[in-house]
Amino acid sequence: MNVDLHSHSIASDGLLTSEEVAARAQAGGVDVWALTDHDEVKGLPAARAAAEALGMRFVNGVEISVTWRPDPAHKGTTIHMVGLQIDPANPTLLAGLRQIRSGRDDRAARMALDLEIAGVRGALEGAKKFAVNPELLSRTHFARFLVEAGKARNTHQVFGQFLTEGKPGYVPHQWATLEDAMFWIQAAGGIPVVAHPGRYKLSAPQLAQFFDEFKDLGGAAIEVMTGSHTTDQYNHFAEIARCYGFMASRGSDYHGPGESRVEPGQLPALPADLTPVWHDWY
Ligand code: AMP
Ligand code: MN
Ligand code: MN
Ligand code: MN
């Protein structure tokens, strides 16, 4: 079974509609597909309808932005938590997501100001032109604007020069706490999954502490095969999953043509000894 449990549509920072991502997933041979937009669930009904019309199984998903350790003594680290099999109508989840989205406008204004100081004009209006969902202005939309403005050749290169810590356009931001994000997902009947654990700027002991806290909060699954991991990281996080007894997930993190390394359904299979997060779904 070809399972891909991480992807984005225009409801967040993807380039394609729910229907178009569904078609790409089917073209990639996907049997079970999840749409996991950042802090947003409004693309799910159309995605489910499209998936089922194309003969795929569909999983309701979301990717929640978290700031781990937001206390003043530590600099918070942004972590992404995927929630799978959520009830997209759950009021607790919906209120939580609305709360995170509401911080994005102010952050975007501060990002634009910081870019202006660095000599890049009109970034807020420019980024907004790329955001189909006005509640979800993201760094990706700023990155597309910066490419259009000739500041970098592609969105991936933008993040080497802008929008990341220490670079123009970066502003610190407080997302949800780990506790809140886990609670919202669990309240909605979903399974929290640590997204692309290889991408965080944490030392090995810090990452171990994070996994301990995640496990204490009821966490039981991490992404092992993701478009954000290198081959070495596939092996490393497979080993982490074994050590902690975590279930493993697989997801391309597809954002659209030209912006993603991996098409839906094209990652290697999970190592056979790991328990897939979907093991008891069907
Ligand atoms: P935001 O939630 O607004 O902070 O935006 C985060 C999004 O920016 C991620 O989900 C990615 O889609 C994109 N992103 C962040 N870092 C990079 C990077 N180094 N290369 C490409 N895309 C990135
Ligand atoms: Mn994204
Ligand atoms: Mn992510
Ligand atoms: Mn993602």
PDB file of C-alpha atoms and ligand atoms in Angstrom:
ATOM      1  CA  MET A   1       0.000   0.000   0.000  1.00  0.00           C
ATOM      2  CA  ASN A   2       1.364   3.417  -1.021  1.00  0.00           C
ATOM      3  CA  VAL A   3       0.629   5.831   1.834  1.00  0.00           C
ATOM      4  CA  ASP A   4       1.441   9.566   1.750  1.00  0.00           C
ATOM      5  CA  LEU A   5       0.344  11.450   4.854  1.00  0.00           C
ATOM      6  CA  HIS A   6       1.754  14.970   4.443  1.00  0.00           C
ATOM      7  CA  SER A   7       0.871  17.529   1.744  1.00  0.00           C
ATOM      8  CA  HIS A   8      -0.295  21.113   1.251  1.00  0.00           C
ATOM      9  CA  SER A   9      -2.883  22.952  -0.844  1.00  0.00           C
ATOM     10  CA  ILE A  10      -3.711  26.608  -1.506  1.00  0.00           C
ATOM     11  CA  ALA A  11      -5.576  26.570   1.833  1.00  0.00           C
ATOM     12  CA  SER A  12      -2.081  27.067   3.297  1.00  0.00           C
ATOM     13  CA  ASP A  13       1.186  27.439   1.362  1.00  0.00           C
ATOM     14  CA  GLY A  14       0.757  24.848  -1.383  1.00  0.00           C
ATOM     15  CA  LEU A  15       0.516  25.879  -5.044  1.00  0.00           C
ATOM     16  CA  LEU A  16      -2.379  23.594  -6.030  1.00  0.00           C
ATOM     17  CA  THR A  17      -6.046  23.210  -5.107  1.00  0.00           C
ATOM     18  CA  SER A  18      -7.194  20.186  -3.070  1.00  0.00           C
ATOM     19  CA  GLU A  19      -8.431  18.594  -6.307  1.00  0.00           C
ATOM     20  CA  GLU A  20      -5.126  19.179  -8.084  1.00  0.00           C
ATOM     21  CA  VAL A  21      -3.092  17.708  -5.204  1.00  0.00           C
ATOM     22  CA  ALA A  22      -5.434  14.699  -5.202  1.00  0.00           C
ATOM     23  CA  ALA A  23      -4.735  14.202  -8.919  1.00  0.00           C
ATOM     24  CA  ARG A  24      -0.954  14.419  -8.339  1.00  0.00           C
ATOM     25  CA  ALA A  25      -1.249  11.907  -5.497  1.00  0.00           C
ATOM     26  CA  GLN A  26      -3.145   9.497  -7.713  1.00  0.00           C
ATOM     27  CA  ALA A  27      -0.610   9.994 -10.520  1.00  0.00           C
ATOM     28  CA  GLY A  28       2.113   9.142  -7.983  1.00  0.00           C
ATOM     29  CA  GLY A  29       0.411   5.829  -7.190  1.00  0.00           C
ATOM     30  CA  VAL A  30      -0.882   6.856  -3.758  1.00  0.00           C
ATOM     31  CA  ASP A  31      -3.544   4.577  -2.220  1.00  0.00           C
ATOM     32  CA  VAL A  32      -3.974   6.449   1.080  1.00  0.00           C
ATOM     33  CA  TRP A  33      -3.535  10.216   1.094  1.00  0.00           C
ATOM     34  CA  ALA A  34      -3.701  12.947   3.740  1.00  0.00           C
ATOM     35  CA  LEU A  35      -3.891  16.687   3.174  1.00  0.00           C
ATOM     36  CA  THR A  36      -2.130  18.453   6.077  1.00  0.00           C
ATOM     37  CA  ASP A  37      -2.327  22.209   5.576  1.00  0.00           C
ATOM     38  CA  HIS A  38      -0.570  24.497   8.053  1.00  0.00           C
ATOM     39  CA  ASP A  39      -2.941  25.558  10.878  1.00  0.00           C
ATOM     40  CA  GLU A  40      -5.986  25.119   8.611  1.00  0.00           C
ATOM     41  CA  VAL A  41      -8.573  22.441   7.794  1.00  0.00           C
ATOM     42  CA  LYS A  42     -10.760  24.124   5.207  1.00  0.00           C
ATOM     43  CA  GLY A  43      -9.256  22.236   2.258  1.00  0.00           C
ATOM     44  CA  LEU A  44     -10.268  18.853   3.684  1.00  0.00           C
ATOM     45  CA  PRO A  45     -13.853  18.374   2.406  1.00  0.00           C
ATOM     46  CA  ALA A  46     -12.875  19.041  -1.230  1.00  0.00           C
ATOM     47  CA  ALA A  47      -9.760  16.883  -0.823  1.00  0.00           C
ATOM     48  CA  ARG A  48     -11.798  13.948   0.516  1.00  0.00           C
ATOM     49  CA  ALA A  49     -14.343  14.209  -2.295  1.00  0.00           C
ATOM     50  CA  ALA A  50     -11.594  14.355  -4.920  1.00  0.00           C
ATOM     51  CA  ALA A  51      -9.615  11.505  -3.360  1.00  0.00           C
ATOM     52  CA  GLU A  52     -12.624   9.225  -3.152  1.00  0.00           C
ATOM     53  CA  ALA A  53     -13.684  10.049  -6.720  1.00  0.00           C
ATOM     54  CA  LEU A  54     -10.186   8.961  -7.804  1.00  0.00           C
ATOM     55  CA  GLY A  55     -10.381   5.702  -5.808  1.00  0.00           C
ATOM     56  CA  MET A  56      -7.989   6.694  -3.014  1.00  0.00           C
ATOM     57  CA  ARG A  57      -8.564   6.479   0.714  1.00  0.00           C
ATOM     58  CA  PHE A  58      -8.443   9.883   2.392  1.00  0.00           C
ATOM     59  CA  VAL A  59      -7.184  10.863   5.846  1.00  0.00           C
ATOM     60  CA  ASN A  60      -8.123  14.195   7.439  1.00  0.00           C
ATOM     61  CA  GLY A  61      -4.937  15.957   8.500  1.00  0.00           C
ATOM     62  CA  VAL A  62      -3.435  19.222   9.680  1.00  0.00           C
ATOM     63  CA  GLU A  63       0.094  20.510  10.404  1.00  0.00           C
ATOM     64  CA  ILE A  64       0.171  22.677  13.527  1.00  0.00           C
ATOM     65  CA  SER A  65       2.892  25.277  14.171  1.00  0.00           C
ATOM     66  CA  VAL A  66       4.327  24.902  17.676  1.00  0.00           C
ATOM     67  CA  THR A  67       6.872  26.880  19.661  1.00  0.00           C
ATOM     68  CA  TRP A  68       8.617  24.462  21.956  1.00  0.00           C
ATOM     69  CA  ARG A  69       9.815  25.952  25.246  1.00  0.00           C
ATOM     70  CA  PRO A  70       8.398  29.429  24.844  1.00  0.00           C
ATOM     71  CA  ASP A  71       9.520  30.395  28.372  1.00  0.00           C
ATOM     72  CA  PRO A  72      11.771  33.487  28.513  1.00  0.00           C
ATOM     73  CA  ALA A  73      14.789  31.501  29.740  1.00  0.00           C
ATOM     74  CA  HIS A  74      14.928  29.516  26.493  1.00  0.00           C
ATOM     75  CA  LYS A  75      14.703  30.650  22.923  1.00  0.00           C
ATOM     76  CA  GLY A  76      11.661  28.875  21.537  1.00  0.00           C
ATOM     77  CA  THR A  77      12.134  26.455  18.661  1.00  0.00           C
ATOM     78  CA  THR A  78       9.491  26.110  15.952  1.00  0.00           C
ATOM     79  CA  ILE A  79       8.299  22.514  15.657  1.00  0.00           C
ATOM     80  CA  HIS A  80       5.617  21.196  13.298  1.00  0.00           C
ATOM     81  CA  MET A  81       3.087  18.700  14.618  1.00  0.00           C
ATOM     82  CA  VAL A  82       0.997  16.781  12.112  1.00  0.00           C
ATOM     83  CA  GLY A  83      -2.424  15.592  13.315  1.00  0.00           C
ATOM     84  CA  LEU A  84      -3.906  12.627  11.439  1.00  0.00           C
ATOM     85  CA  GLN A  85      -7.463  11.222  11.522  1.00  0.00           C
ATOM     86  CA  ILE A  86      -8.717  14.415  13.128  1.00  0.00           C
ATOM     87  CA  ASP A  87     -12.367  15.405  13.182  1.00  0.00           C
ATOM     88  CA  PRO A  88     -12.186  18.677  11.212  1.00  0.00           C
ATOM     89  CA  ALA A  89     -15.386  19.915  12.889  1.00  0.00           C
ATOM     90  CA  ASN A  90     -14.093  19.534  16.455  1.00  0.00           C
ATOM     91  CA  PRO A  91     -14.665  22.910  18.209  1.00  0.00           C
ATOM     92  CA  THR A  92     -11.534  22.655  20.402  1.00  0.00           C
ATOM     93  CA  LEU A  93      -9.309  22.043  17.382  1.00  0.00           C
ATOM     94  CA  LEU A  94     -11.027  24.739  15.309  1.00  0.00           C
ATOM     95  CA  ALA A  95     -10.676  27.340  18.072  1.00  0.00           C
ATOM     96  CA  GLY A  96      -7.000  26.467  18.532  1.00  0.00           C
ATOM     97  CA  LEU A  97      -6.234  26.710  14.820  1.00  0.00           C
ATOM     98  CA  ARG A  98      -8.107  30.006  14.539  1.00  0.00           C
ATOM     99  CA  GLN A  99      -6.021  31.353  17.405  1.00  0.00           C
ATOM    100  CA  ILE A 100      -2.712  30.420  15.722  1.00  0.00           C
ATOM    101  CA  ARG A 101      -3.803  31.797  12.353  1.00  0.00           C
ATOM    102  CA  SER A 102      -4.760  35.106  13.967  1.00  0.00           C
ATOM    103  CA  GLY A 103      -1.117  35.777  14.876  1.00  0.00           C
ATOM    104  CA  ARG A 104       0.045  35.534  11.267  1.00  0.00           C
ATOM    105  CA  ASP A 105      -1.061  39.010  10.079  1.00  0.00           C
ATOM    106  CA  ASP A 106       0.886  40.870  12.724  1.00  0.00           C
ATOM    107  CA  ARG A 107       3.919  38.658  12.121  1.00  0.00           C
ATOM    108  CA  ALA A 108       3.706  39.310   8.369  1.00  0.00           C
ATOM    109  CA  ALA A 109       3.639  43.071   8.955  1.00  0.00           C
ATOM    110  CA  ARG A 110       6.759  42.798  11.137  1.00  0.00           C
ATOM    111  CA  MET A 111       8.464  40.614   8.514  1.00  0.00           C
ATOM    112  CA  ALA A 112       7.708  43.187   5.814  1.00  0.00           C
ATOM    113  CA  LEU A 113       9.084  45.977   7.996  1.00  0.00           C
ATOM    114  CA  ASP A 114      12.279  44.044   8.568  1.00  0.00           C
ATOM    115  CA  LEU A 115      12.616  43.433   4.819  1.00  0.00           C
ATOM    116  CA  GLU A 116      12.012  47.142   4.158  1.00  0.00           C
ATOM    117  CA  ILE A 117      14.914  47.999   6.486  1.00  0.00           C
ATOM    118  CA  ALA A 118      17.009  45.617   4.389  1.00  0.00           C
ATOM    119  CA  GLY A 119      15.939  47.492   1.255  1.00  0.00           C
ATOM    120  CA  VAL A 120      13.128  45.241  -0.008  1.00  0.00           C
ATOM    121  CA  ARG A 121      10.002  47.302  -0.628  1.00  0.00           C
ATOM    122  CA  GLY A 122       6.383  46.208  -0.894  1.00  0.00           C
ATOM    123  CA  ALA A 123       6.847  42.757   0.605  1.00  0.00           C
ATOM    124  CA  LEU A 124       3.537  42.653   2.499  1.00  0.00           C
ATOM    125  CA  GLU A 125       1.425  43.484  -0.560  1.00  0.00           C
ATOM    126  CA  GLY A 126       3.687  41.277  -2.671  1.00  0.00           C
ATOM    127  CA  ALA A 127       3.337  38.257  -0.386  1.00  0.00           C
ATOM    128  CA  LYS A 128      -0.431  38.759  -0.087  1.00  0.00           C
ATOM    129  CA  LYS A 129      -0.786  38.375  -3.861  1.00  0.00           C
ATOM    130  CA  PHE A 130       0.496  34.793  -3.515  1.00  0.00           C
ATOM    131  CA  ALA A 131      -1.698  33.872  -0.529  1.00  0.00           C
ATOM    132  CA  VAL A 132      -5.032  32.437  -1.667  1.00  0.00           C
ATOM    133  CA  ASN A 133      -6.209  32.026   1.939  1.00  0.00           C
ATOM    134  CA  PRO A 134      -5.972  35.509   3.504  1.00  0.00           C
ATOM    135  CA  GLU A 135      -5.820  33.953   6.991  1.00  0.00           C
ATOM    136  CA  LEU A 136      -2.700  32.042   6.113  1.00  0.00           C
ATOM    137  CA  LEU A 137       0.035  34.398   5.059  1.00  0.00           C
ATOM    138  CA  SER A 138       3.231  32.359   5.414  1.00  0.00           C
ATOM    139  CA  ARG A 139       6.955  32.672   4.839  1.00  0.00           C
ATOM    140  CA  THR A 140       6.424  30.641   1.660  1.00  0.00           C
ATOM    141  CA  HIS A 141       4.331  33.474   0.202  1.00  0.00           C
ATOM    142  CA  PHE A 142       7.073  35.967   1.091  1.00  0.00           C
ATOM    143  CA  ALA A 143       9.569  33.607  -0.546  1.00  0.00           C
ATOM    144  CA  ARG A 144       7.547  33.548  -3.780  1.00  0.00           C
ATOM    145  CA  PHE A 145       7.403  37.352  -3.733  1.00  0.00           C
ATOM    146  CA  LEU A 146      11.191  37.561  -3.214  1.00  0.00           C
ATOM    147  CA  VAL A 147      11.746  35.278  -6.223  1.00  0.00           C
ATOM    148  CA  GLU A 148       9.405  37.419  -8.298  1.00  0.00           C
ATOM    149  CA  ALA A 149      11.328  40.517  -7.122  1.00  0.00           C
ATOM    150  CA  GLY A 150      14.554  38.951  -8.395  1.00  0.00           C
ATOM    151  CA  LYS A 151      16.133  38.511  -4.944  1.00  0.00           C
ATOM    152  CA  ALA A 152      16.716  34.770  -5.398  1.00  0.00           C
ATOM    153  CA  ARG A 153      16.409  32.165  -8.138  1.00  0.00           C
ATOM    154  CA  ASN A 154      13.905  29.904  -6.376  1.00  0.00           C
ATOM    155  CA  THR A 155      12.010  29.673  -3.096  1.00  0.00           C
ATOM    156  CA  HIS A 156      14.474  27.197  -1.660  1.00  0.00           C
ATOM    157  CA  GLN A 157      17.338  29.669  -2.188  1.00  0.00           C
ATOM    158  CA  VAL A 158      15.327  32.469  -0.578  1.00  0.00           C
ATOM    159  CA  PHE A 159      15.549  30.696   2.787  1.00  0.00           C
ATOM    160  CA  GLY A 160      19.351  30.765   2.629  1.00  0.00           C
ATOM    161  CA  GLN A 161      19.375  34.577   2.425  1.00  0.00           C
ATOM    162  CA  PHE A 162      16.080  35.727   3.937  1.00  0.00           C
ATOM    163  CA  LEU A 163      13.287  34.786   6.363  1.00  0.00           C
ATOM    164  CA  THR A 164      15.411  32.553   8.619  1.00  0.00           C
ATOM    165  CA  GLU A 165      17.102  33.393  11.909  1.00  0.00           C
ATOM    166  CA  GLY A 166      19.690  36.138  11.554  1.00  0.00           C
ATOM    167  CA  LYS A 167      18.565  37.022   8.014  1.00  0.00           C
ATOM    168  CA  PRO A 168      16.370  39.899   6.761  1.00  0.00           C
ATOM    169  CA  GLY A 169      12.650  39.231   7.105  1.00  0.00           C
ATOM    170  CA  TYR A 170      12.983  36.921  10.091  1.00  0.00           C
ATOM    171  CA  VAL A 171      10.990  37.817  13.166  1.00  0.00           C
ATOM    172  CA  PRO A 172      10.551  35.588  16.216  1.00  0.00           C
ATOM    173  CA  HIS A 173       6.995  34.370  16.713  1.00  0.00           C
ATOM    174  CA  GLN A 174       5.090  32.431  19.372  1.00  0.00           C
ATOM    175  CA  TRP A 175       2.982  29.641  17.897  1.00  0.00           C
ATOM    176  CA  ALA A 176       0.980  27.118  19.960  1.00  0.00           C
ATOM    177  CA  THR A 177       2.564  25.364  22.929  1.00  0.00           C
ATOM    178  CA  LEU A 178       3.371  21.673  22.500  1.00  0.00           C
ATOM    179  CA  GLU A 179       0.810  20.844  25.197  1.00  0.00           C
ATOM    180  CA  ASP A 180      -1.958  22.813  23.466  1.00  0.00           C
ATOM    181  CA  ALA A 181      -1.272  21.422  19.987  1.00  0.00           C
ATOM    182  CA  MET A 182      -1.215  17.834  21.286  1.00  0.00           C
ATOM    183  CA  PHE A 183      -4.389  18.440  23.276  1.00  0.00           C
ATOM    184  CA  TRP A 184      -6.255  19.921  20.280  1.00  0.00           C
ATOM    185  CA  ILE A 185      -5.296  16.989  18.065  1.00  0.00           C
ATOM    186  CA  GLN A 186      -6.212  14.433  20.711  1.00  0.00           C
ATOM    187  CA  ALA A 187      -9.490  16.257  21.526  1.00  0.00           C
ATOM    188  CA  ALA A 188     -10.362  15.947  17.822  1.00  0.00           C
ATOM    189  CA  GLY A 189      -9.748  12.180  17.976  1.00  0.00           C
ATOM    190  CA  GLY A 190      -6.504  12.474  16.014  1.00  0.00           C
ATOM    191  CA  ILE A 191      -2.996  11.079  16.278  1.00  0.00           C
ATOM    192  CA  PRO A 192      -0.149  13.595  16.790  1.00  0.00           C
ATOM    193  CA  VAL A 193       2.889  12.917  14.602  1.00  0.00           C
ATOM    194  CA  VAL A 194       6.181  14.841  14.858  1.00  0.00           C
ATOM    195  CA  ALA A 195       6.740  16.295  11.373  1.00  0.00           C
ATOM    196  CA  HIS A 196      10.210  16.055   9.744  1.00  0.00           C
ATOM    197  CA  PRO A 197      12.171  15.684  13.022  1.00  0.00           C
ATOM    198  CA  GLY A 198      15.464  16.048  11.133  1.00  0.00           C
ATOM    199  CA  ARG A 199      14.738  19.655  10.241  1.00  0.00           C
ATOM    200  CA  TYR A 200      14.892  21.254  13.682  1.00  0.00           C
ATOM    201  CA  LYS A 201      17.861  23.197  14.953  1.00  0.00           C
ATOM    202  CA  LEU A 202      18.172  21.180  18.154  1.00  0.00           C
ATOM    203  CA  SER A 203      21.186  19.351  19.549  1.00  0.00           C
ATOM    204  CA  ALA A 204      20.880  15.586  20.034  1.00  0.00           C
ATOM    205  CA  PRO A 205      20.210  15.971  23.802  1.00  0.00           C
ATOM    206  CA  GLN A 206      17.604  18.698  23.152  1.00  0.00           C
ATOM    207  CA  LEU A 207      15.877  16.540  20.555  1.00  0.00           C
ATOM    208  CA  ALA A 208      15.897  13.626  23.021  1.00  0.00           C
ATOM    209  CA  GLN A 209      14.286  15.889  25.617  1.00  0.00           C
ATOM    210  CA  PHE A 210      11.694  16.927  23.067  1.00  0.00           C
ATOM    211  CA  PHE A 211      10.834  13.284  22.261  1.00  0.00           C
ATOM    212  CA  ASP A 212      10.560  12.538  26.005  1.00  0.00           C
ATOM    213  CA  GLU A 213       8.084  15.403  26.476  1.00  0.00           C
ATOM    214  CA  PHE A 214       6.172  14.371  23.350  1.00  0.00           C
ATOM    215  CA  LYS A 215       5.909  10.808  24.680  1.00  0.00           C
ATOM    216  CA  ASP A 216       4.816  12.020  28.158  1.00  0.00           C
ATOM    217  CA  LEU A 217       2.006  13.964  26.468  1.00  0.00           C
ATOM    218  CA  GLY A 218       0.776  10.792  24.758  1.00  0.00           C
ATOM    219  CA  GLY A 219       2.798  11.143  21.551  1.00  0.00           C
ATOM    220  CA  ALA A 220       3.423   7.860  19.755  1.00  0.00           C
ATOM    221  CA  ALA A 221       4.409   8.581  16.141  1.00  0.00           C
ATOM    222  CA  ILE A 222       7.073  10.437  14.132  1.00  0.00           C
ATOM    223  CA  GLU A 223       7.713  10.991  10.447  1.00  0.00           C
ATOM    224  CA  VAL A 224      10.581   8.816   9.274  1.00  0.00           C
ATOM    225  CA  MET A 225      10.173   9.008   5.490  1.00  0.00           C
ATOM    226  CA  THR A 226       9.610  12.656   4.573  1.00  0.00           C
ATOM    227  CA  GLY A 227      10.586  14.857   1.662  1.00  0.00           C
ATOM    228  CA  SER A 228      12.547  16.925   4.200  1.00  0.00           C
ATOM    229  CA  HIS A 229      14.915  14.091   5.214  1.00  0.00           C
ATOM    230  CA  THR A 230      18.134  12.898   3.618  1.00  0.00           C
ATOM    231  CA  THR A 231      18.815   9.183   3.199  1.00  0.00           C
ATOM    232  CA  ASP A 232      20.970   9.286   6.350  1.00  0.00           C
ATOM    233  CA  GLN A 233      18.065  10.856   8.214  1.00  0.00           C
ATOM    234  CA  TYR A 234      15.684   8.087   7.025  1.00  0.00           C
ATOM    235  CA  ASN A 235      17.967   5.626   8.821  1.00  0.00           C
ATOM    236  CA  HIS A 236      18.580   7.836  11.839  1.00  0.00           C
ATOM    237  CA  PHE A 237      14.901   8.479  12.562  1.00  0.00           C
ATOM    238  CA  ALA A 238      13.987   4.852  11.864  1.00  0.00           C
ATOM    239  CA  GLU A 239      16.415   4.033  14.680  1.00  0.00           C
ATOM    240  CA  ILE A 240      14.877   6.739  16.907  1.00  0.00           C
ATOM    241  CA  ALA A 241      11.431   5.218  16.258  1.00  0.00           C
ATOM    242  CA  ARG A 242      12.769   1.802  17.352  1.00  0.00           C
ATOM    243  CA  CYS A 243      14.409   3.241  20.494  1.00  0.00           C
ATOM    244  CA  TYR A 244      11.318   5.118  21.668  1.00  0.00           C
ATOM    245  CA  GLY A 245       8.800   2.574  20.399  1.00  0.00           C
ATOM    246  CA  PHE A 246       7.206   5.218  18.136  1.00  0.00           C
ATOM    247  CA  MET A 247       5.060   4.359  15.140  1.00  0.00           C
ATOM    248  CA  ALA A 248       6.433   5.684  11.857  1.00  0.00           C
ATOM    249  CA  SER A 249       4.843   7.880   9.195  1.00  0.00           C
ATOM    250  CA  ARG A 250       5.592   8.578   5.538  1.00  0.00           C
ATOM    251  CA  GLY A 251       4.747  11.821   3.731  1.00  0.00           C
ATOM    252  CA  SER A 252       6.175  13.806   0.844  1.00  0.00           C
ATOM    253  CA  ASP A 253       5.350  17.269   2.318  1.00  0.00           C
ATOM    254  CA  TYR A 254       4.353  18.132  -1.244  1.00  0.00           C
ATOM    255  CA  HIS A 255       3.818  21.876  -1.871  1.00  0.00           C
ATOM    256  CA  GLY A 256       3.490  21.855  -5.674  1.00  0.00           C
ATOM    257  CA  PRO A 257       5.388  21.536  -8.950  1.00  0.00           C
ATOM    258  CA  GLY A 258       8.859  23.069  -8.839  1.00  0.00           C
ATOM    259  CA  GLU A 259       8.801  23.614  -5.074  1.00  0.00           C
ATOM    260  CA  SER A 260       9.110  20.072  -3.748  1.00  0.00           C
ATOM    261  CA  ARG A 261      11.926  17.586  -4.040  1.00  0.00           C
ATOM    262  CA  VAL A 262       9.559  14.627  -3.899  1.00  0.00           C
ATOM    263  CA  GLU A 263       6.258  14.091  -5.723  1.00  0.00           C
ATOM    264  CA  PRO A 264       3.417  12.460  -3.745  1.00  0.00           C
ATOM    265  CA  GLY A 265       3.877   8.709  -3.323  1.00  0.00           C
ATOM    266  CA  GLN A 266       7.519   8.703  -4.451  1.00  0.00           C
ATOM    267  CA  LEU A 267       9.396   8.296  -1.148  1.00  0.00           C
ATOM    268  CA  PRO A 268      10.944   4.923  -0.264  1.00  0.00           C
ATOM    269  CA  ALA A 269       8.752   2.573   1.783  1.00  0.00           C
ATOM    270  CA  LEU A 270       9.117   2.495   5.566  1.00  0.00           C
ATOM    271  CA  PRO A 271      11.581  -0.093   6.910  1.00  0.00           C
ATOM    272  CA  ALA A 272       9.587  -3.322   7.279  1.00  0.00           C
ATOM    273  CA  ASP A 273      10.228  -3.742  11.022  1.00  0.00           C
ATOM    274  CA  LEU A 274       8.655  -0.377  11.963  1.00  0.00           C
ATOM    275  CA  THR A 275       4.974  -0.116  12.880  1.00  0.00           C
ATOM    276  CA  PRO A 276       3.306   2.249  10.381  1.00  0.00           C
ATOM    277  CA  VAL A 277       1.101   4.889  11.984  1.00  0.00           C
ATOM    278  CA  TRP A 278      -1.726   3.512   9.770  1.00  0.00           C
ATOM    279  CA  HIS A 279      -1.291  -0.119  10.943  1.00  0.00           C
ATOM    280  CA  ASP A 280      -4.753  -0.409  12.548  1.00  0.00           C
ATOM    281  CA  TRP A 281      -6.761   1.940  10.315  1.00  0.00           C
ATOM    282  CA  TYR A 282      -8.140  -0.528   7.762  1.00  0.00           C
TER     283      TYR A 282
HETATM  284  P1  AMP B   1       5.658  29.708   8.249  1.00  0.00           P
HETATM  285  O1  AMP B   1       4.704  28.701   8.838  1.00  0.00           O
HETATM  286  O2  AMP B   1       4.958  30.924   7.755  1.00  0.00           O
HETATM  287  O3  AMP B   1       6.816  30.007   9.158  1.00  0.00           O
HETATM  288  O4  AMP B   1       6.273  29.050   6.928  1.00  0.00           O
HETATM  289  C1  AMP B   1       6.936  27.828   7.000  1.00  0.00           C
HETATM  290  C2  AMP B   1       7.024  27.225   5.620  1.00  0.00           C
HETATM  291  O5  AMP B   1       8.103  27.807   4.902  1.00  0.00           O
HETATM  292  C3  AMP B   1       7.348  25.745   5.656  1.00  0.00           C
HETATM  293  O6  AMP B   1       6.200  24.981   5.832  1.00  0.00           O
HETATM  294  C4  AMP B   1       7.957  25.527   4.290  1.00  0.00           C
HETATM  295  O7  AMP B   1       6.924  25.355   3.348  1.00  0.00           O
HETATM  296  C5  AMP B   1       8.653  26.846   4.027  1.00  0.00           C
HETATM  297  N1  AMP B   1      10.091  26.723   4.347  1.00  0.00           N
HETATM  298  C6  AMP B   1      10.699  26.944   5.519  1.00  0.00           C
HETATM  299  N2  AMP B   1      12.027  26.741   5.432  1.00  0.00           N
HETATM  300  C7  AMP B   1      12.270  26.403   4.154  1.00  0.00           C
HETATM  301  C8  AMP B   1      13.437  26.086   3.399  1.00  0.00           C
HETATM  302  N3  AMP B   1      14.656  26.091   3.955  1.00  0.00           N
HETATM  303  N4  AMP B   1      13.272  25.775   2.102  1.00  0.00           N
HETATM  304  C9  AMP B   1      12.068  25.782   1.509  1.00  0.00           C
HETATM  305  N5  AMP B   1      10.926  26.067   2.165  1.00  0.00           N
HETATM  306  C10 AMP B   1      11.030  26.389   3.463  1.00  0.00           C
HETATM  307 MN    MN B   2       4.888  24.749   4.115  1.00  0.00          MN
HETATM  308 MN    MN B   3       6.537  21.472   8.205  1.00  0.00          MN
HETATM  309 MN    MN B   4       4.393  20.489   5.665  1.00  0.00          MN
END
